[in-house]
Amino acid sequence: MRSYVKAKDVHRHMRRLLAPWFVEQGWQKRPGYSCAFVRADSVFWVQPSQWGDSWSGSSMTLNLSGWNGRDLAAGRRILKGLDGDSRDAGLALEERIVSRIPEPPHDHYIHQFMSLPGAEGATFRQSFERAFAPNPGQWKPGCDTWLRYFAEDDLEEWALFMVPRLDRLISEAG
């Protein structure tokens, strides 16, 4: 059975997966932060969504900010800079990952919420449907792209997807 990765654990896993690349490129781990790296006047960090859940999985995105050694400037989402081939590959990966999210057991609370009458139940039914479907719209140029995950192996696949693209994404966003 696949186990859901909570946001605090996403930071730890992504640090393990991405740190070798960042260290090789001259970045240092930002003290006090689980998955953030500093180089010169830039900070890169992984941001898990606050809206994930053990029944639906979650998502994360990648950010880059200016840094003066003490304060962060407003962050930029670097995945907006993916090229067309990368967007196609990312959507294909999202489709595979979403297809592996296990449906919660029938006694899970989400099923009770979906059975509520009226608009409230409809909202939960729509959320449930979206949880088990990819979001092709977010892979269009200029969109705020979030990487869906459920388990640790999903994070590993996203790291394999990101590492060859990080240098270009960071340099274009910086």
PDB file of C-alpha atoms in Angstrom:
ATOM      1  CA  MET A   1       0.000   0.000   0.000  1.00  0.00           C
ATOM      2  CA  ARG A   2       1.283   3.447  -0.882  1.00  0.00           C
ATOM      3  CA  SER A   3       1.659   5.866   2.018  1.00  0.00           C
ATOM      4  CA  TYR A   4       0.757   9.534   1.784  1.00  0.00           C
ATOM      5  CA  VAL A   5       3.648  11.958   2.292  1.00  0.00           C
ATOM      6  CA  LYS A   6       2.776  14.904   4.546  1.00  0.00           C
ATOM      7  CA  ALA A   7       4.118  18.387   3.722  1.00  0.00           C
ATOM      8  CA  LYS A   8       6.784  18.327   6.452  1.00  0.00           C
ATOM      9  CA  ASP A   9       8.081  15.066   5.004  1.00  0.00           C
ATOM     10  CA  VAL A  10       7.982  16.449   1.449  1.00  0.00           C
ATOM     11  CA  HIS A  11      10.610  18.985   2.506  1.00  0.00           C
ATOM     12  CA  ARG A  12      12.838  16.266   3.954  1.00  0.00           C
ATOM     13  CA  HIS A  13      12.513  13.968   0.922  1.00  0.00           C
ATOM     14  CA  MET A  14      12.998  16.751  -1.614  1.00  0.00           C
ATOM     15  CA  ARG A  15      16.065  18.018   0.250  1.00  0.00           C
ATOM     16  CA  ARG A  16      17.552  14.529   0.036  1.00  0.00           C
ATOM     17  CA  LEU A  17      16.708  14.274  -3.669  1.00  0.00           C
ATOM     18  CA  LEU A  18      17.738  17.799  -4.760  1.00  0.00           C
ATOM     19  CA  ALA A  19      20.641  18.650  -2.429  1.00  0.00           C
ATOM     20  CA  PRO A  20      23.307  16.823  -4.488  1.00  0.00           C
ATOM     21  CA  TRP A  21      22.495  18.926  -7.550  1.00  0.00           C
ATOM     22  CA  PHE A  22      22.390  22.190  -5.602  1.00  0.00           C
ATOM     23  CA  VAL A  23      25.666  21.486  -3.777  1.00  0.00           C
ATOM     24  CA  GLU A  24      27.332  20.578  -7.084  1.00  0.00           C
ATOM     25  CA  GLN A  25      26.148  23.917  -8.500  1.00  0.00           C
ATOM     26  CA  GLY A  26      27.593  25.906  -5.573  1.00  0.00           C
ATOM     27  CA  TRP A  27      24.412  26.395  -3.548  1.00  0.00           C
ATOM     28  CA  GLN A  28      24.271  25.924   0.217  1.00  0.00           C
ATOM     29  CA  LYS A  29      21.392  24.664   2.325  1.00  0.00           C
ATOM     30  CA  ARG A  30      19.610  27.602   3.916  1.00  0.00           C
ATOM     31  CA  PRO A  31      19.921  27.165   7.689  1.00  0.00           C
ATOM     32  CA  GLY A  32      16.646  26.600   9.491  1.00  0.00           C
ATOM     33  CA  TYR A  33      14.738  25.544   6.366  1.00  0.00           C
ATOM     34  CA  SER A  34      14.113  21.964   5.318  1.00  0.00           C
ATOM     35  CA  CYS A  35      14.335  22.317   1.552  1.00  0.00           C
ATOM     36  CA  ALA A  36      15.793  25.709   0.692  1.00  0.00           C
ATOM     37  CA  PHE A  37      19.131  26.533  -0.913  1.00  0.00           C
ATOM     38  CA  VAL A  38      21.030  29.820  -1.109  1.00  0.00           C
ATOM     39  CA  ARG A  39      23.555  31.049  -3.660  1.00  0.00           C
ATOM     40  CA  ALA A  40      24.782  34.633  -3.904  1.00  0.00           C
ATOM     41  CA  ASP A  41      21.626  36.748  -4.028  1.00  0.00           C
ATOM     42  CA  SER A  42      19.063  33.968  -4.646  1.00  0.00           C
ATOM     43  CA  VAL A  43      17.080  31.487  -2.580  1.00  0.00           C
ATOM     44  CA  PHE A  44      15.408  28.409  -4.079  1.00  0.00           C
ATOM     45  CA  TRP A  45      12.783  26.506  -2.116  1.00  0.00           C
ATOM     46  CA  VAL A  46      10.161  23.789  -2.487  1.00  0.00           C
ATOM     47  CA  GLN A  47       6.649  24.801  -1.396  1.00  0.00           C
ATOM     48  CA  PRO A  48       4.145  22.034  -0.618  1.00  0.00           C
ATOM     49  CA  SER A  49       0.484  22.994  -0.849  1.00  0.00           C
ATOM     50  CA  GLN A  50      -1.412  23.550   2.352  1.00  0.00           C
ATOM     51  CA  TRP A  51      -4.481  21.889   0.793  1.00  0.00           C
ATOM     52  CA  GLY A  52      -3.288  18.293   0.513  1.00  0.00           C
ATOM     53  CA  ASP A  53      -4.973  15.396   2.253  1.00  0.00           C
ATOM     54  CA  SER A  54      -4.267  11.737   2.874  1.00  0.00           C
ATOM     55  CA  TRP A  55      -7.193  10.707   0.669  1.00  0.00           C
ATOM     56  CA  SER A  56      -6.368  12.930  -2.315  1.00  0.00           C
ATOM     57  CA  GLY A  57      -2.633  13.528  -2.339  1.00  0.00           C
ATOM     58  CA  SER A  58      -1.226  17.005  -2.650  1.00  0.00           C
ATOM     59  CA  SER A  59       1.036  19.175  -4.788  1.00  0.00           C
ATOM     60  CA  MET A  60       4.164  21.274  -4.557  1.00  0.00           C
ATOM     61  CA  THR A  61       5.793  24.024  -6.540  1.00  0.00           C
ATOM     62  CA  LEU A  62       9.266  25.546  -6.880  1.00  0.00           C
ATOM     63  CA  ASN A  63      10.136  29.124  -5.975  1.00  0.00           C
ATOM     64  CA  LEU A  64      13.079  31.467  -6.413  1.00  0.00           C
ATOM     65  CA  SER A  65      13.531  34.731  -4.511  1.00  0.00           C
ATOM     66  CA  GLY A  66      16.051  37.486  -4.284  1.00  0.00           C
ATOM     67  CA  TRP A  67      18.110  37.427  -1.092  1.00  0.00           C
ATOM     68  CA  ASN A  68      20.204  40.096   0.593  1.00  0.00           C
ATOM     69  CA  GLY A  69      21.543  37.791   3.307  1.00  0.00           C
ATOM     70  CA  ARG A  70      18.737  38.635   5.689  1.00  0.00           C
ATOM     71  CA  ASP A  71      15.446  39.317   3.887  1.00  0.00           C
ATOM     72  CA  LEU A  72      13.693  37.594   0.995  1.00  0.00           C
ATOM     73  CA  ALA A  73      12.260  39.463  -1.955  1.00  0.00           C
ATOM     74  CA  ALA A  74       8.958  38.327  -3.442  1.00  0.00           C
ATOM     75  CA  GLY A  75       9.227  34.815  -4.829  1.00  0.00           C
ATOM     76  CA  ARG A  76       8.775  33.725  -8.421  1.00  0.00           C
ATOM     77  CA  ARG A  77       7.357  30.375  -9.485  1.00  0.00           C
ATOM     78  CA  ILE A  78      10.055  28.913 -11.684  1.00  0.00           C
ATOM     79  CA  LEU A  79       7.891  26.186 -13.234  1.00  0.00           C
ATOM     80  CA  LYS A  80       6.171  28.903 -15.282  1.00  0.00           C
ATOM     81  CA  GLY A  81       9.365  28.872 -17.375  1.00  0.00           C
ATOM     82  CA  LEU A  82       9.028  25.267 -18.580  1.00  0.00           C
ATOM     83  CA  ASP A  83       9.386  24.859 -22.332  1.00  0.00           C
ATOM     84  CA  GLY A  84       6.792  23.060 -24.460  1.00  0.00           C
ATOM     85  CA  ASP A  85       8.482  19.650 -24.411  1.00  0.00           C
ATOM     86  CA  SER A  86       8.901  19.866 -20.635  1.00  0.00           C
ATOM     87  CA  ARG A  87       5.252  20.808 -20.218  1.00  0.00           C
ATOM     88  CA  ASP A  88       4.209  17.776 -22.262  1.00  0.00           C
ATOM     89  CA  ALA A  89       6.507  15.510 -20.233  1.00  0.00           C
ATOM     90  CA  GLY A  90       5.254  17.051 -16.976  1.00  0.00           C
ATOM     91  CA  LEU A  91       1.619  16.487 -17.894  1.00  0.00           C
ATOM     92  CA  ALA A  92       2.374  12.862 -18.817  1.00  0.00           C
ATOM     93  CA  LEU A  93       4.103  12.391 -15.461  1.00  0.00           C
ATOM     94  CA  GLU A  94       1.180  14.005 -13.625  1.00  0.00           C
ATOM     95  CA  GLU A  95      -1.215  11.650 -15.423  1.00  0.00           C
ATOM     96  CA  ARG A  96       0.819   8.616 -14.260  1.00  0.00           C
ATOM     97  CA  ILE A  97       1.066   9.899 -10.690  1.00  0.00           C
ATOM     98  CA  VAL A  98      -2.632  10.751 -10.416  1.00  0.00           C
ATOM     99  CA  SER A  99      -3.580   7.331 -11.787  1.00  0.00           C
ATOM    100  CA  ARG A 100      -1.696   5.727  -8.864  1.00  0.00           C
ATOM    101  CA  ILE A 101      -3.438   7.675  -6.085  1.00  0.00           C
ATOM    102  CA  PRO A 102      -5.353   5.016  -4.155  1.00  0.00           C
ATOM    103  CA  GLU A 103      -9.051   5.639  -3.701  1.00  0.00           C
ATOM    104  CA  PRO A 104      -9.894   5.965  -0.013  1.00  0.00           C
ATOM    105  CA  PRO A 105     -11.798   3.071   1.591  1.00  0.00           C
ATOM    106  CA  HIS A 106     -15.588   3.351   1.604  1.00  0.00           C
ATOM    107  CA  ASP A 107     -15.646   4.060   5.342  1.00  0.00           C
ATOM    108  CA  HIS A 108     -13.367   7.101   4.890  1.00  0.00           C
ATOM    109  CA  TYR A 109     -14.921  10.422   5.951  1.00  0.00           C
ATOM    110  CA  ILE A 110     -14.765  11.858   2.422  1.00  0.00           C
ATOM    111  CA  HIS A 111     -17.461   9.414   1.320  1.00  0.00           C
ATOM    112  CA  GLN A 112     -19.730  10.639   4.133  1.00  0.00           C
ATOM    113  CA  PHE A 113     -19.126  14.249   3.082  1.00  0.00           C
ATOM    114  CA  MET A 114     -19.875  13.419  -0.560  1.00  0.00           C
ATOM    115  CA  SER A 115     -23.239  11.948   0.464  1.00  0.00           C
ATOM    116  CA  LEU A 116     -24.385  15.227   2.016  1.00  0.00           C
ATOM    117  CA  PRO A 117     -27.372  16.774   0.249  1.00  0.00           C
ATOM    118  CA  GLY A 118     -27.341  19.877  -1.883  1.00  0.00           C
ATOM    119  CA  ALA A 119     -24.460  22.175  -2.666  1.00  0.00           C
ATOM    120  CA  GLU A 120     -22.327  20.993   0.236  1.00  0.00           C
ATOM    121  CA  GLY A 121     -22.270  17.376  -0.971  1.00  0.00           C
ATOM    122  CA  ALA A 122     -21.787  18.559  -4.556  1.00  0.00           C
ATOM    123  CA  THR A 123     -18.690  20.498  -3.523  1.00  0.00           C
ATOM    124  CA  PHE A 124     -17.155  17.385  -1.978  1.00  0.00           C
ATOM    125  CA  ARG A 125     -18.089  15.245  -4.996  1.00  0.00           C
ATOM    126  CA  GLN A 126     -16.397  17.755  -7.312  1.00  0.00           C
ATOM    127  CA  SER A 127     -13.291  17.816  -5.095  1.00  0.00           C
ATOM    128  CA  PHE A 128     -13.215  14.034  -5.151  1.00  0.00           C
ATOM    129  CA  GLU A 129     -13.423  13.932  -8.957  1.00  0.00           C
ATOM    130  CA  ARG A 130     -10.645  16.536  -9.301  1.00  0.00           C
ATOM    131  CA  ALA A 131      -8.418  14.584  -6.904  1.00  0.00           C
ATOM    132  CA  PHE A 132      -8.331  11.630  -9.289  1.00  0.00           C
ATOM    133  CA  ALA A 133      -7.910  13.591 -12.519  1.00  0.00           C
ATOM    134  CA  PRO A 134      -4.883  15.431 -13.930  1.00  0.00           C
ATOM    135  CA  ASN A 135      -5.094  19.168 -14.536  1.00  0.00           C
ATOM    136  CA  PRO A 136      -3.919  19.814 -18.119  1.00  0.00           C
ATOM    137  CA  GLY A 137      -4.772  23.509 -17.862  1.00  0.00           C
ATOM    138  CA  GLN A 138      -1.948  24.171 -15.433  1.00  0.00           C
ATOM    139  CA  TRP A 139       0.611  22.940 -17.988  1.00  0.00           C
ATOM    140  CA  LYS A 140      -0.069  25.781 -20.406  1.00  0.00           C
ATOM    141  CA  PRO A 141       2.569  28.527 -20.807  1.00  0.00           C
ATOM    142  CA  GLY A 142       2.523  31.107 -18.045  1.00  0.00           C
ATOM    143  CA  CYS A 143       0.339  29.053 -15.688  1.00  0.00           C
ATOM    144  CA  ASP A 144       1.158  28.498 -12.041  1.00  0.00           C
ATOM    145  CA  THR A 145       2.198  24.841 -12.227  1.00  0.00           C
ATOM    146  CA  TRP A 146       1.990  22.582  -9.181  1.00  0.00           C
ATOM    147  CA  LEU A 147       3.399  19.053  -9.153  1.00  0.00           C
ATOM    148  CA  ARG A 148       0.907  16.468  -7.862  1.00  0.00           C
ATOM    149  CA  TYR A 149       2.129  13.710  -5.544  1.00  0.00           C
ATOM    150  CA  PHE A 150       0.851  11.139  -3.130  1.00  0.00           C
ATOM    151  CA  ALA A 151       3.769   8.928  -2.081  1.00  0.00           C
ATOM    152  CA  GLU A 152       7.535   9.133  -1.825  1.00  0.00           C
ATOM    153  CA  ASP A 153       8.067   7.479  -5.213  1.00  0.00           C
ATOM    154  CA  ASP A 154       6.095  10.344  -6.806  1.00  0.00           C
ATOM    155  CA  LEU A 155       8.562  12.820  -5.284  1.00  0.00           C
ATOM    156  CA  GLU A 156      11.439  10.785  -6.698  1.00  0.00           C
ATOM    157  CA  GLU A 157       9.898  10.959 -10.165  1.00  0.00           C
ATOM    158  CA  TRP A 158       9.417  14.725  -9.900  1.00  0.00           C
ATOM    159  CA  ALA A 159      13.044  15.125  -8.811  1.00  0.00           C
ATOM    160  CA  LEU A 160      14.192  13.143 -11.861  1.00  0.00           C
ATOM    161  CA  PHE A 161      11.993  15.393 -14.002  1.00  0.00           C
ATOM    162  CA  MET A 162      13.233  18.643 -12.411  1.00  0.00           C
ATOM    163  CA  VAL A 163      16.986  18.167 -12.009  1.00  0.00           C
ATOM    164  CA  PRO A 164      17.854  18.344 -15.734  1.00  0.00           C
ATOM    165  CA  ARG A 165      15.739  21.499 -16.026  1.00  0.00           C
ATOM    166  CA  LEU A 166      16.739  23.355 -12.858  1.00  0.00           C
ATOM    167  CA  ASP A 167      19.739  25.227 -14.238  1.00  0.00           C
ATOM    168  CA  ARG A 168      17.752  26.781 -17.086  1.00  0.00           C
ATOM    169  CA  LEU A 169      14.650  27.433 -14.955  1.00  0.00           C
ATOM    170  CA  ILE A 170      16.677  29.144 -12.219  1.00  0.00           C
ATOM    171  CA  SER A 171      18.780  31.215 -14.604  1.00  0.00           C
ATOM    172  CA  GLU A 172      15.698  32.384 -16.540  1.00  0.00           C
ATOM    173  CA  ALA A 173      13.788  33.225 -13.336  1.00  0.00           C
ATOM    174  CA  GLY A 174      16.740  34.994 -11.703  1.00  0.00           C
TER     175      GLY A 174
END
